[in-house]
Coordinates of C-alpha atoms in Angstrom, one line a residue:
Chain A
M31 CA 16.5 60.1 1.0
N32 CA 15.4 57.3 -1.1
I33 CA 19.2 56.3 -1.4
Y34 CA 20.6 53.6 -4.4
A35 CA 23.9 51.9 -5.0
L36 CA 24.8 49.8 -7.4
V37 CA 26.4 46.5 -6.7
K38 CA 28.9 44.7 -9.0
R39 CA 30.4 41.2 -7.6
T40 CA 33.5 40.2 -8.9
F41 CA 37.1 38.0 -9.0
D42 CA 39.1 39.4 -4.9
T43 CA 42.8 40.4 -7.5
E44 CA 44.7 40.2 -4.4
E45 CA 44.1 36.2 -4.9
K46 CA 45.8 34.4 -8.1
I47 CA 43.9 34.6 -11.2
S48 CA 43.9 32.4 -13.9
I49 CA 42.6 32.6 -17.3
S50 CA 40.9 29.4 -19.4
N51 CA 38.6 29.5 -22.7
G52 CA 40.2 33.4 -22.7
A53 CA 38.0 33.9 -19.8
I54 CA 38.7 33.9 -16.5
A55 CA 38.7 31.0 -15.0
E56 CA 36.4 30.7 -11.6
D57 CA 37.1 27.7 -9.8
G58 CA 40.0 29.1 -7.0
A59 CA 38.4 33.2 -7.4
E60 CA 37.5 34.2 -4.7
F61 CA 34.5 37.1 -5.1
I62 CA 34.1 40.0 -3.1
I63 CA 31.8 43.5 -3.7
N64 CA 33.8 45.3 -6.0
P65 CA 35.8 47.3 -3.2
Y66 CA 34.6 50.6 -4.8
D67 CA 31.0 49.5 -4.2
E68 CA 31.6 48.7 -1.0
Y69 CA 32.4 52.6 -0.8
A70 CA 30.1 53.0 -1.8
V71 CA 27.8 51.2 0.0
E72 CA 29.3 52.3 3.3
E73 CA 28.6 55.8 3.1
A74 CA 25.6 54.7 1.6
I75 CA 24.5 53.9 4.8
K76 CA 26.0 56.8 6.8
L77 CA 23.8 58.7 4.8
R78 CA 20.0 57.1 5.5
D79 CA 21.0 56.9 9.6
E80 CA 22.5 60.4 9.3
H81 CA 19.6 61.6 7.4
G82 CA 16.8 58.4 7.7
G83 CA 15.9 57.3 4.4
E84 CA 16.8 53.5 3.4
V85 CA 19.0 52.3 0.7
T86 CA 18.5 50.4 -1.9
V87 CA 21.6 48.1 -3.2
L88 CA 21.4 47.0 -6.4
S89 CA 23.2 44.2 -8.6
I90 CA 23.1 42.9 -12.2
G91 CA 24.2 39.5 -12.5
D92 CA 23.1 36.1 -11.6
E93 CA 22.3 34.1 -8.7
D94 CA 25.8 34.0 -7.4
S95 CA 25.7 37.4 -7.4
E96 CA 22.5 37.0 -3.9
K97 CA 25.9 36.2 -2.0
Q98 CA 27.5 40.2 -2.1
L99 CA 23.5 41.5 -1.9
R100 CA 23.6 39.7 1.6
T101 CA 26.7 41.1 2.2
A102 CA 26.1 45.2 2.2
L103 CA 22.9 44.2 3.6
A104 CA 24.1 43.3 6.5
M105 CA 26.3 46.2 6.7
G106 CA 23.3 47.5 7.5
A107 CA 21.2 48.4 3.8
D108 CA 17.4 47.5 4.2
K109 CA 17.2 46.0 0.3
A110 CA 18.0 44.6 -3.0
V111 CA 17.7 44.1 -5.8
L112 CA 19.1 42.2 -8.4
I113 CA 18.6 41.8 -11.7
N114 CA 19.7 38.6 -13.3
I115 CA 19.7 39.2 -17.2
E116 CA 22.0 36.4 -18.0
D117 CA 20.4 33.5 -19.4
D118 CA 18.7 36.3 -21.7
I119 CA 21.3 38.3 -22.8
D120 CA 24.3 36.5 -24.0
D121 CA 27.0 39.9 -24.3
I122 CA 27.1 42.0 -21.4
D123 CA 28.3 45.1 -21.7
E124 CA 28.4 48.2 -19.8
Y125 CA 25.8 50.1 -22.3
T126 CA 23.6 47.3 -21.5
S127 CA 24.3 47.2 -18.1
A128 CA 23.4 51.7 -17.5
K129 CA 20.5 50.4 -20.2
V130 CA 18.8 47.1 -17.6
I131 CA 20.0 50.0 -14.3
A132 CA 18.6 52.9 -15.8
D133 CA 15.5 51.4 -17.1
Y134 CA 15.2 49.9 -13.2
L135 CA 15.4 53.2 -11.5
K136 CA 13.4 55.3 -14.0
D137 CA 10.0 55.2 -11.9
K138 CA 12.0 54.5 -8.1
N139 CA 12.8 58.2 -7.9
A140 CA 16.1 58.0 -6.4
D141 CA 17.4 60.8 -4.9
L142 CA 20.6 59.4 -4.0
I143 CA 22.3 57.4 -6.6
L144 CA 25.8 56.0 -5.3
A145 CA 27.9 54.0 -6.8
G146 CA 32.2 52.8 -7.0
N147 CA 34.2 54.3 -8.9
V148 CA 35.7 51.2 -11.4
A149 CA 35.0 48.1 -10.8
I150 CA 38.1 46.2 -10.5
D151 CA 37.2 43.6 -13.3
G152 CA 37.2 45.4 -16.3
G153 CA 38.2 49.3 -14.7
S154 CA 35.0 50.9 -17.5
G155 CA 33.9 53.3 -15.3
Q156 CA 31.1 53.7 -17.3
V157 CA 27.8 52.9 -15.3
G158 CA 28.0 55.2 -13.2
P159 CA 28.2 57.6 -15.3
R160 CA 25.9 56.6 -18.3
V161 CA 22.9 55.4 -15.8
A162 CA 22.9 59.0 -14.7
E163 CA 23.1 60.6 -18.1
L164 CA 20.4 58.5 -19.0
L165 CA 17.4 59.2 -16.1
G166 CA 18.9 62.8 -16.5
I167 CA 20.3 62.9 -13.7
N168 CA 23.0 65.3 -12.6
Y169 CA 26.5 63.5 -11.2
V170 CA 30.6 63.6 -10.0
T171 CA 33.2 61.5 -10.2
T172 CA 34.7 59.9 -8.0
I173 CA 34.3 61.3 -5.2
T174 CA 35.8 62.2 -1.8
E175 CA 33.9 63.8 0.4
L176 CA 30.0 63.9 0.6
T177 CA 28.3 66.2 3.0
I178 CA 24.0 66.6 1.7
D179 CA 22.5 69.3 3.4
G180 CA 18.5 69.7 2.3
T181 CA 18.9 68.4 -1.5
N182 CA 22.1 70.6 -2.0
A183 CA 25.1 68.5 -1.7
T184 CA 28.8 69.5 -2.0
V185 CA 31.0 66.8 -2.5
V186 CA 34.5 66.9 -3.0
R187 CA 36.4 64.7 -5.4
D188 CA 39.6 63.5 -6.6
V189 CA 41.1 65.1 -9.6
E190 CA 45.0 63.4 -10.4
G191 CA 45.5 64.0 -6.5
D192 CA 44.1 67.0 -6.2
S193 CA 40.6 67.6 -5.5
E194 CA 38.3 69.4 -6.3
T195 CA 34.4 71.1 -4.6
I196 CA 31.3 70.7 -6.6
E197 CA 28.0 72.1 -5.1
T198 CA 25.6 70.4 -7.1
S199 CA 21.7 69.9 -5.7
L200 CA 19.8 65.9 -5.6
P201 CA 18.6 63.5 -7.9
L202 CA 22.0 63.8 -7.4
L203 CA 25.1 60.0 -9.2
V204 CA 28.9 59.6 -7.1
T205 CA 30.8 57.5 -8.0
A206 CA 33.1 56.4 -5.2
Q207 CA 36.8 57.0 -5.0
Q208 CA 38.7 55.3 -2.5
G209 CA 38.9 57.7 1.2
L210 CA 35.5 58.2 0.8
N211 CA 35.3 56.7 3.9
E212 CA 36.7 53.4 5.8
P213 CA 33.7 50.4 4.7
R214 CA 32.3 48.9 8.1
Y215 CA 32.7 45.1 8.9
P216 CA 29.0 43.5 8.9
S217 CA 28.6 42.8 12.0
L218 CA 27.0 39.4 13.4
P219 CA 23.6 41.0 14.2
G220 CA 23.8 42.5 10.9
I221 CA 25.0 38.9 9.3
M222 CA 22.3 37.2 11.3
K223 CA 19.5 39.8 9.9
A224 CA 20.8 39.8 6.5
K225 CA 18.7 36.5 5.3
K226 CA 15.3 38.0 6.8
K227 CA 15.9 41.3 4.8
P228 CA 13.4 41.5 1.5
L229 CA 15.6 40.7 -1.5
E230 CA 14.5 40.7 -4.7
D231 CA 14.4 39.4 -8.4
L232 CA 14.0 40.1 -11.5
E233 CA 14.3 38.6 -14.5
F234 CA 15.0 40.6 -18.1
D235 CA 11.3 39.8 -19.1
D236 CA 10.4 42.7 -15.9
L237 CA 11.8 45.7 -17.0
D238 CA 10.6 47.7 -19.5
L239 CA 13.1 46.1 -22.8
D240 CA 13.4 44.5 -26.0
E241 CA 17.0 42.8 -26.2
D242 CA 18.2 45.2 -28.9
D243 CA 17.8 48.1 -26.9
V244 CA 20.2 46.9 -24.4
E245 CA 22.8 45.4 -27.2
A246 CA 26.5 45.2 -25.7
K247 CA 28.4 47.9 -27.5
T248 CA 31.5 46.2 -26.9
E249 CA 33.1 43.0 -28.5
T250 CA 35.8 41.0 -26.8
K251 CA 38.9 40.4 -28.5
E252 CA 41.3 38.1 -26.2
V253 CA 41.7 38.4 -22.4
F254 CA 45.9 38.0 -21.6
L255 CA 47.3 38.1 -18.7
P256 CA 50.0 41.5 -17.8
P257 CA 53.9 40.2 -19.1
A258 CA 54.8 39.0 -15.8
K259 CA 56.8 41.3 -14.3
A260 CA 61.0 41.6 -14.5
A261 CA 63.3 41.7 -11.6
G262 CA 64.2 45.6 -11.0
R263 CA 67.8 47.1 -11.8
V264 CA 69.2 48.7 -9.0
L265 CA 72.4 51.3 -9.9
E266 CA 75.5 50.7 -8.5
G267 CA 77.7 53.7 -7.8
E268 CA 78.1 57.9 -6.7
P269 CA 74.8 59.9 -6.5
A270 CA 75.7 61.7 -9.1
D271 CA 76.5 58.5 -11.4
Q272 CA 74.0 56.6 -10.2
A273 CA 71.3 59.9 -11.8
A274 CA 72.8 60.8 -14.8
E275 CA 72.6 56.2 -15.4
L276 CA 68.7 56.7 -14.4
I277 CA 68.9 59.6 -16.3
K278 CA 70.3 58.0 -19.5
L279 CA 67.9 54.5 -19.1
L280 CA 64.8 56.4 -18.7
R281 CA 65.4 58.3 -22.1
N282 CA 67.1 55.3 -24.4
E283 CA 65.5 52.2 -23.1
A284 CA 62.6 52.9 -21.2
K285 CA 62.1 56.0 -23.2
V286 CA 60.2 57.7 -20.7
I287 CA 62.0 61.7 -21.0
Chain B
M114 CA 24.9 15.3 3.2
N115 CA 25.9 19.5 2.9
F116 CA 28.8 20.4 4.0
D117 CA 28.8 23.7 3.0
L118 CA 29.0 26.1 5.5
T119 CA 25.5 28.5 5.8
D120 CA 24.9 32.1 4.2
E121 CA 25.2 33.6 8.0
Q122 CA 29.1 30.6 8.7
Q123 CA 30.7 31.4 5.1
M124 CA 29.8 35.4 6.5
V125 CA 31.0 35.3 9.9
R126 CA 34.0 33.7 7.9
K127 CA 35.0 36.5 6.0
L128 CA 34.2 39.1 8.3
V129 CA 36.8 37.6 10.7
R130 CA 39.3 36.3 8.8
E131 CA 39.9 40.2 6.9
F132 CA 39.1 41.1 10.8
A133 CA 42.1 39.5 12.2
E134 CA 43.9 39.6 9.1
A135 CA 43.5 43.6 9.9
E136 CA 43.9 44.1 13.6
V137 CA 44.9 40.7 15.3
A138 CA 47.7 39.1 13.7
P139 CA 50.0 42.7 12.6
G140 CA 50.0 42.6 16.9
A141 CA 50.6 38.8 17.1
D142 CA 54.5 39.1 17.5
E143 CA 54.9 42.1 19.7
R144 CA 52.1 40.7 22.5
D145 CA 53.7 37.5 22.3
R146 CA 56.9 39.2 23.6
T147 CA 55.0 41.0 26.3
G148 CA 52.3 39.2 27.0
E149 CA 50.0 42.3 26.5
F150 CA 45.9 41.0 26.4
P151 CA 44.3 42.0 23.4
K152 CA 41.9 43.6 25.1
E153 CA 41.6 46.3 22.6
I154 CA 40.7 44.3 19.8
F155 CA 38.4 42.1 21.8
E156 CA 36.9 45.8 22.3
K157 CA 36.5 46.0 19.0
F158 CA 35.2 42.7 18.9
S159 CA 32.6 43.6 20.8
E160 CA 31.6 46.8 18.6
L161 CA 30.3 43.3 16.3
G162 CA 28.5 42.0 18.1
L163 CA 30.6 38.7 18.2
M164 CA 30.6 38.3 22.2
G165 CA 28.7 36.7 22.6
L166 CA 28.2 34.8 19.4
P167 CA 26.0 31.4 20.4
F168 CA 24.0 32.4 23.6
S169 CA 20.6 34.0 22.9
E170 CA 19.0 37.7 21.5
E171 CA 17.1 37.4 25.1
Y172 CA 20.1 38.3 26.8
G173 CA 22.5 40.6 24.0
G174 CA 24.4 37.5 22.6
G175 CA 24.3 36.6 18.7
G176 CA 21.8 33.5 17.8
A177 CA 24.0 32.3 16.1
D178 CA 25.7 28.2 16.3
T179 CA 28.2 26.5 17.5
T180 CA 29.8 25.4 14.2
S181 CA 29.9 30.0 13.9
F182 CA 31.7 30.0 17.4
A183 CA 34.5 27.7 16.3
I184 CA 34.8 29.3 12.9
V185 CA 36.0 32.8 14.7
T186 CA 38.1 30.8 17.4
E187 CA 39.6 29.2 13.6
E188 CA 39.7 32.5 12.1
L189 CA 41.8 33.7 15.4
S190 CA 44.1 31.1 16.1
R191 CA 45.4 30.9 12.1
V192 CA 47.7 34.5 12.7
C193 CA 47.0 34.4 16.9
A194 CA 46.2 31.2 18.8
S195 CA 46.5 33.8 22.2
T196 CA 43.8 35.5 21.0
G197 CA 41.8 32.6 20.3
I198 CA 41.9 30.6 23.5
T199 CA 40.9 34.1 24.7
Y200 CA 37.7 33.9 22.8
S201 CA 37.5 30.2 23.5
A202 CA 37.6 30.2 26.8
H203 CA 35.2 33.9 26.9
I204 CA 31.8 31.5 25.3
S205 CA 32.6 27.7 25.6
L206 CA 34.1 28.0 29.6
G207 CA 32.7 31.4 30.8
G208 CA 29.9 32.0 29.0
A209 CA 27.8 28.5 28.3
P210 CA 27.7 27.1 31.5
L211 CA 25.9 30.3 32.8
H212 CA 23.5 29.2 28.9
L213 CA 23.1 25.8 29.8
F214 CA 23.0 26.5 34.1
G215 CA 21.6 29.5 34.9
T216 CA 18.3 30.6 35.9
P217 CA 16.6 34.1 33.9
E218 CA 17.8 36.3 36.8
Q219 CA 21.3 34.8 36.8
K220 CA 21.4 35.2 33.4
E221 CA 20.4 38.1 33.1
K222 CA 22.4 39.6 35.6
Y223 CA 25.5 37.2 34.6
L224 CA 25.3 36.4 31.1
T225 CA 24.1 38.7 29.3
P226 CA 28.2 41.1 30.4
I227 CA 29.4 39.0 28.8
C228 CA 27.9 38.7 26.1
T229 CA 28.7 42.4 25.9
G230 CA 32.0 42.0 26.0
E231 CA 31.8 43.6 29.2
S232 CA 33.4 40.8 30.8
F233 CA 35.4 38.0 29.7
G234 CA 34.1 34.5 30.5
A235 CA 36.2 32.2 32.4
F236 CA 35.5 29.4 34.6
G237 CA 36.9 29.0 37.9
L238 CA 37.3 24.6 38.1
T239 CA 41.4 23.1 38.2
E240 CA 42.6 22.9 41.6
P241 CA 46.5 21.8 42.3
N242 CA 45.3 19.3 43.5
A243 CA 42.4 18.2 41.3
G244 CA 42.8 18.6 37.4
S245 CA 40.9 15.5 35.5
D246 CA 40.7 14.3 38.6
A247 CA 38.0 16.8 40.2
G248 CA 37.4 13.4 42.4
G249 CA 40.7 16.0 44.9
T250 CA 38.8 18.9 44.8
E251 CA 39.7 20.5 48.0
T252 CA 38.0 23.7 47.1
T253 CA 34.2 24.5 49.4
A254 CA 31.9 25.9 50.2
V255 CA 29.8 26.0 53.2
L256 CA 24.8 27.7 53.8
E257 CA 26.3 30.3 56.8
G258 CA 22.2 32.3 57.2
D259 CA 21.9 32.7 53.6
E260 CA 25.4 32.7 52.7
W261 CA 27.5 30.9 50.6
V262 CA 31.0 31.3 52.6
I263 CA 33.7 29.5 50.3
N264 CA 36.9 29.0 50.5
G265 CA 40.2 27.0 48.2
S266 CA 41.8 27.7 45.5
K267 CA 42.6 26.8 41.6
C268 CA 44.8 27.2 39.6
F269 CA 45.0 27.9 35.4
I270 CA 41.8 29.9 35.5
T271 CA 41.8 31.4 31.1
N272 CA 41.0 34.8 31.8
A273 CA 39.6 35.7 35.4
S274 CA 41.7 39.6 35.5
Y275 CA 38.7 40.7 33.4
A276 CA 36.4 38.7 34.1
K277 CA 34.2 40.2 36.9
H278 CA 33.1 37.5 37.9
L279 CA 33.1 33.6 37.4
A280 CA 31.5 30.1 37.7
V281 CA 33.8 28.0 40.4
T282 CA 33.3 25.0 41.9
A283 CA 33.4 23.8 45.2
I284 CA 32.6 21.0 47.5
T285 CA 29.3 21.0 49.1
D286 CA 28.7 17.3 50.4
R287 CA 32.2 15.9 51.1
S288 CA 30.7 12.7 51.5
K289 CA 29.3 12.4 48.7
G290 CA 31.9 12.4 46.4
T291 CA 31.5 13.9 42.9
N292 CA 27.7 14.3 43.1
G293 CA 29.1 16.1 46.7
I294 CA 30.4 19.0 44.0
S295 CA 28.4 22.5 43.8
A296 CA 29.2 24.7 40.9
F297 CA 28.6 29.2 42.5
I298 CA 29.0 32.3 40.7
V299 CA 31.1 34.7 42.8
P300 CA 32.1 38.2 41.5
T301 CA 35.6 38.5 41.0
D302 CA 35.4 42.2 43.1
T303 CA 33.8 40.1 47.0
P304 CA 36.7 40.3 49.8
G305 CA 38.3 37.7 49.8
F306 CA 38.2 37.0 46.6
T307 CA 42.0 36.9 44.7
V308 CA 43.0 37.8 41.4
I309 CA 46.9 35.9 40.3
A310 CA 48.1 36.2 36.4
N311 CA 52.2 35.8 37.6
Y312 CA 52.2 32.3 35.2
E313 CA 55.2 32.3 32.8
K314 CA 54.0 29.8 30.4
M315 CA 55.8 28.3 27.2
G316 CA 53.4 30.1 25.0
L317 CA 50.1 31.5 24.7
H318 CA 51.3 34.8 26.1
S319 CA 49.5 37.0 25.5
S320 CA 46.0 34.5 26.9
N321 CA 44.9 35.5 30.0
T322 CA 46.0 33.0 33.3
T323 CA 45.5 32.6 36.5
E324 CA 45.4 31.5 40.3
L325 CA 42.4 32.2 42.3
I326 CA 42.8 32.6 45.6
L327 CA 39.2 32.1 47.4
E328 CA 39.4 33.5 51.5
N329 CA 36.0 33.3 53.3
V330 CA 34.4 34.5 50.2
R331 CA 30.4 35.5 50.9
V332 CA 28.3 34.9 48.1
P333 CA 25.0 34.6 48.3
K334 CA 22.3 31.7 48.7
E335 CA 21.0 32.7 44.8
N336 CA 24.0 32.1 43.7
L337 CA 24.2 29.0 43.1
L338 CA 24.4 27.6 39.9
G339 CA 22.3 24.6 38.4
E340 CA 21.9 22.0 41.2
I341 CA 23.2 21.5 44.6
G342 CA 25.3 18.3 44.0
N343 CA 25.7 18.6 39.6
G344 CA 28.8 20.2 39.3
Y345 CA 30.1 17.0 38.4
K346 CA 28.6 16.8 35.7
Q347 CA 27.9 20.1 34.9
F348 CA 31.4 21.2 34.5
L349 CA 31.9 18.1 32.5
A350 CA 29.4 19.5 30.0
T351 CA 31.2 22.7 29.7
L352 CA 33.7 20.6 29.4
D353 CA 32.6 18.4 25.9
G354 CA 31.3 22.3 23.7
G355 CA 34.8 23.6 25.9
R356 CA 36.2 20.5 23.2
I357 CA 34.9 22.2 20.2
G358 CA 36.5 25.0 20.6
I359 CA 40.4 23.4 21.8
G360 CA 40.1 21.3 18.4
A361 CA 38.8 24.8 16.3
M362 CA 41.8 27.1 17.5
A363 CA 44.5 23.4 17.0
V364 CA 42.5 23.6 13.8
G365 CA 43.1 27.1 12.6
L366 CA 46.6 27.1 14.5
A367 CA 47.5 24.2 12.1
Q368 CA 45.9 25.7 9.1
G369 CA 48.6 28.6 9.9
A370 CA 51.9 27.1 10.8
Y371 CA 50.5 25.3 7.8
E372 CA 50.5 28.3 5.1
K373 CA 53.7 29.5 6.5
A374 CA 55.3 27.3 5.4
L375 CA 54.0 26.2 2.0
N376 CA 54.9 29.8 1.5
Y377 CA 58.4 29.7 2.7
A378 CA 58.5 26.2 0.5
Q379 CA 57.9 27.7 -2.6
E380 CA 60.2 30.9 -2.5
R381 CA 62.9 29.2 -0.8
K382 CA 65.8 28.1 -3.3
Q383 CA 68.1 25.7 -2.6
F384 CA 69.9 22.7 -4.7
G385 CA 69.2 25.5 -8.4
R386 CA 65.6 25.1 -7.5
S387 CA 61.9 26.1 -4.5
I388 CA 63.3 23.9 -1.9
S389 CA 58.5 22.9 -2.8
N390 CA 59.7 21.5 -5.7
F391 CA 61.7 18.4 -3.1
Q392 CA 59.4 15.7 -2.5
A393 CA 60.7 15.0 0.7
I394 CA 59.4 19.3 1.4
Q395 CA 55.8 18.4 -0.8
F396 CA 54.8 14.5 1.8
K397 CA 55.4 17.7 4.3
L398 CA 52.0 19.6 3.1
A399 CA 50.4 17.3 1.9
D400 CA 49.7 15.6 5.0
M401 CA 49.8 18.9 7.1
A402 CA 46.8 20.0 4.3
M403 CA 44.9 16.1 4.5
N404 CA 45.1 16.7 9.1
I405 CA 43.5 19.5 8.4
E406 CA 41.7 19.0 7.0
L407 CA 40.0 15.3 7.9
S408 CA 40.4 17.2 11.9
R409 CA 38.2 20.7 10.1
N410 CA 35.6 18.0 10.2
M411 CA 35.6 16.7 12.5
V412 CA 35.4 20.1 15.1
Y413 CA 32.0 21.1 12.1
K414 CA 30.8 17.5 13.1
A415 CA 30.9 18.3 16.3
A416 CA 29.5 21.1 16.3
W417 CA 26.9 20.6 14.3
L418 CA 25.7 17.8 16.3
K419 CA 25.5 19.8 19.2
D420 CA 23.8 22.7 18.2
Q421 CA 21.3 19.1 16.7
G422 CA 20.5 18.8 20.5
R423 CA 22.3 15.4 19.4
P424 CA 24.7 13.7 21.9
F425 CA 28.2 15.3 20.4
K426 CA 30.6 13.8 24.0
K427 CA 32.5 11.2 21.2
E428 CA 32.7 13.0 19.1
A429 CA 34.3 16.9 20.7
A430 CA 37.1 14.0 22.2
F431 CA 37.4 12.9 18.3
A432 CA 37.6 16.6 17.1
K433 CA 40.2 17.9 19.9
L434 CA 42.5 14.9 20.6
F435 CA 43.2 14.3 16.7
A436 CA 43.6 18.0 16.4
S437 CA 45.4 18.7 18.9
E438 CA 47.7 15.7 18.5
M439 CA 47.7 16.9 14.6
C440 CA 48.5 20.9 15.4
M441 CA 51.8 19.8 17.2
R442 CA 53.4 17.7 14.1
V443 CA 51.9 20.4 11.7
C444 CA 53.8 23.4 13.8
D445 CA 57.0 20.7 14.3
Q446 CA 57.7 19.6 10.6
A447 CA 56.1 24.4 9.6
V448 CA 59.2 25.0 11.6
Q449 CA 61.6 22.1 10.2
I450 CA 60.2 23.4 6.9
H451 CA 61.4 26.7 7.1
G452 CA 64.3 24.7 8.8
G453 CA 67.4 26.9 10.3
Y454 CA 63.9 30.2 10.4
G455 CA 61.6 28.7 11.6
Y456 CA 64.0 28.8 15.2
I457 CA 64.0 32.1 15.0
K458 CA 60.7 34.2 15.8
E459 CA 60.7 36.7 12.8
Y460 CA 59.5 33.7 10.9
Q461 CA 56.2 32.8 13.0
V462 CA 56.1 29.9 13.4
E463 CA 58.1 29.3 16.3
R464 CA 55.2 31.0 17.6
F465 CA 52.6 28.2 16.8
F466 CA 55.0 25.7 18.2
R467 CA 55.1 26.8 21.0
D468 CA 51.5 28.0 20.7
A469 CA 50.9 24.3 20.2
K470 CA 51.2 22.4 23.0
L471 CA 49.1 23.6 25.6
L472 CA 46.2 21.9 23.3
E473 CA 47.1 18.5 23.7
I474 CA 46.8 19.3 27.4
G475 CA 44.2 21.9 28.6
E476 CA 40.3 21.0 29.1
G477 CA 40.9 17.2 29.8
T478 CA 44.9 15.5 27.9
S479 CA 45.5 13.7 25.2
E480 CA 45.0 11.0 27.9
V481 CA 42.1 12.2 29.1
Q482 CA 40.7 12.1 25.8
R483 CA 41.1 8.6 25.0
M484 CA 39.1 7.9 28.3
V485 CA 36.6 9.2 27.6
I486 CA 36.3 8.4 23.9
A487 CA 37.0 4.7 25.8
K488 CA 34.0 5.1 27.3
Q489 CA 32.1 6.0 24.7
I490 CA 32.3 3.2 22.5
G491 CA 31.7 0.4 26.3
C492 CA 35.4 -0.1 27.6

């Protein structure tokens, strides 16, 4: 199987994040593989081990993204592709990324493309489905289980806490939801081998696209941190009184019922 | 000059940081209480290929460098020093002598199971009457036909209960003093070989610390490790590498205690403010952060020199001495910052404090480090 996993470098939201000049301050931020993309990489490696073939990890980013690609190679991916468009394209949004990825993949005969359900930075969940649309292949989002049998795929997807089983066929793009698997740690031999694995560096000029083709469709007006969480309130009294008080608060103060 | 870690070293740090937080930290307090050896943790470590980290791939090792070894030891010790010392001794005392002095056959037979994690590594050097003064060694080895017959006892031997074999030192020619000491590879299931693990220690409770009794233990002639009469020189070379491990442990342990103290200082409110707003506390934390970083730089420099094949004896002693004494001070101050809570086990710095003391003692006391340094600078 010819398998691709789409990987995004993102800051670690478990670390402290600060904003300066309308953007996330990169100084002091920790960068990681987007956790949902890590599920995609893990699933790709598992499927390759089961069915044979090759796993290529693909990222759009600058040279710093090489670290995340090397990590994916250390986990067991076979090859990596880094498309560095930052020098040529000023504003990159989901539309831009999808156009670039789809252009790269259009003649690669991918049997299966795995991506994260969302990236924890932008959180749009757009890139995966857009790539599939542009390539004209099937896609299923937020999957928690994937079984491949020949060219048939059985997919279980998360639907707001419930699950839905879908039968479809390759070529296919899926986006990974938490629960799909438990990503492995890269082993020491994996880490030592990662540097020797092929990592292809591409620039915008290497693609069959004009700058106009990828012009961002969205514009960022403002970036701000969520308001600090106010202290919680503990209700007192008998359980029945507490329940009554809670209903009142939910209705009048929080206005959710 | 380049202070950046390599990509591999950064990935090793990230791997072991995540592993330590997910797999090692959660049971550390419980293991400290029960003394249970972290066997399952090291089974997982074996699967990740970390047990033979700096040794040749030919024998199942990872082919990584000494700096990576220091990083792994540091990250384990940051959450659980018992796990850190187990790993450090496994590599630097167990594997290293075989790696440095073993024949290809000995490496194949004895280093490979250490690299795969099938056996833990250990080193039988210290005796009741011979600590840093190897001249006091009393264990003897006598050649009878094709076999060495070894008699004596060893103490404070790390990991021996979980080792399938280990190197021990013994006198082969008493008339030659330290040049009459040799090293032998002894399988721990050899008749006459007994491992006793019943020390009651101040700290490092889940590290395995043992006494060895050797009564007419017979090993084949070819189990001599290195040259006859070179045992003393060999273990001095082994200890130089081990000191990088102890230095790395000290850096990690201090880092762990410092992070806990910093968090606590930011959360704990007295007189209407977080105590981290008070200069008395700030200065303690500033000193901790500074001393930890200085120690880390020295440990990595000693490791780097070793990897370049350059002399590193003095730098390893600098690193071990400075880092271990720094670590004891940092843990002391971490308890102090916690006040009464620092004296309570739940807040963990008490465990770090107890564990830290060994670092000023093991693999050469602080006093012996000063002797080593004094000799190196020409006194």
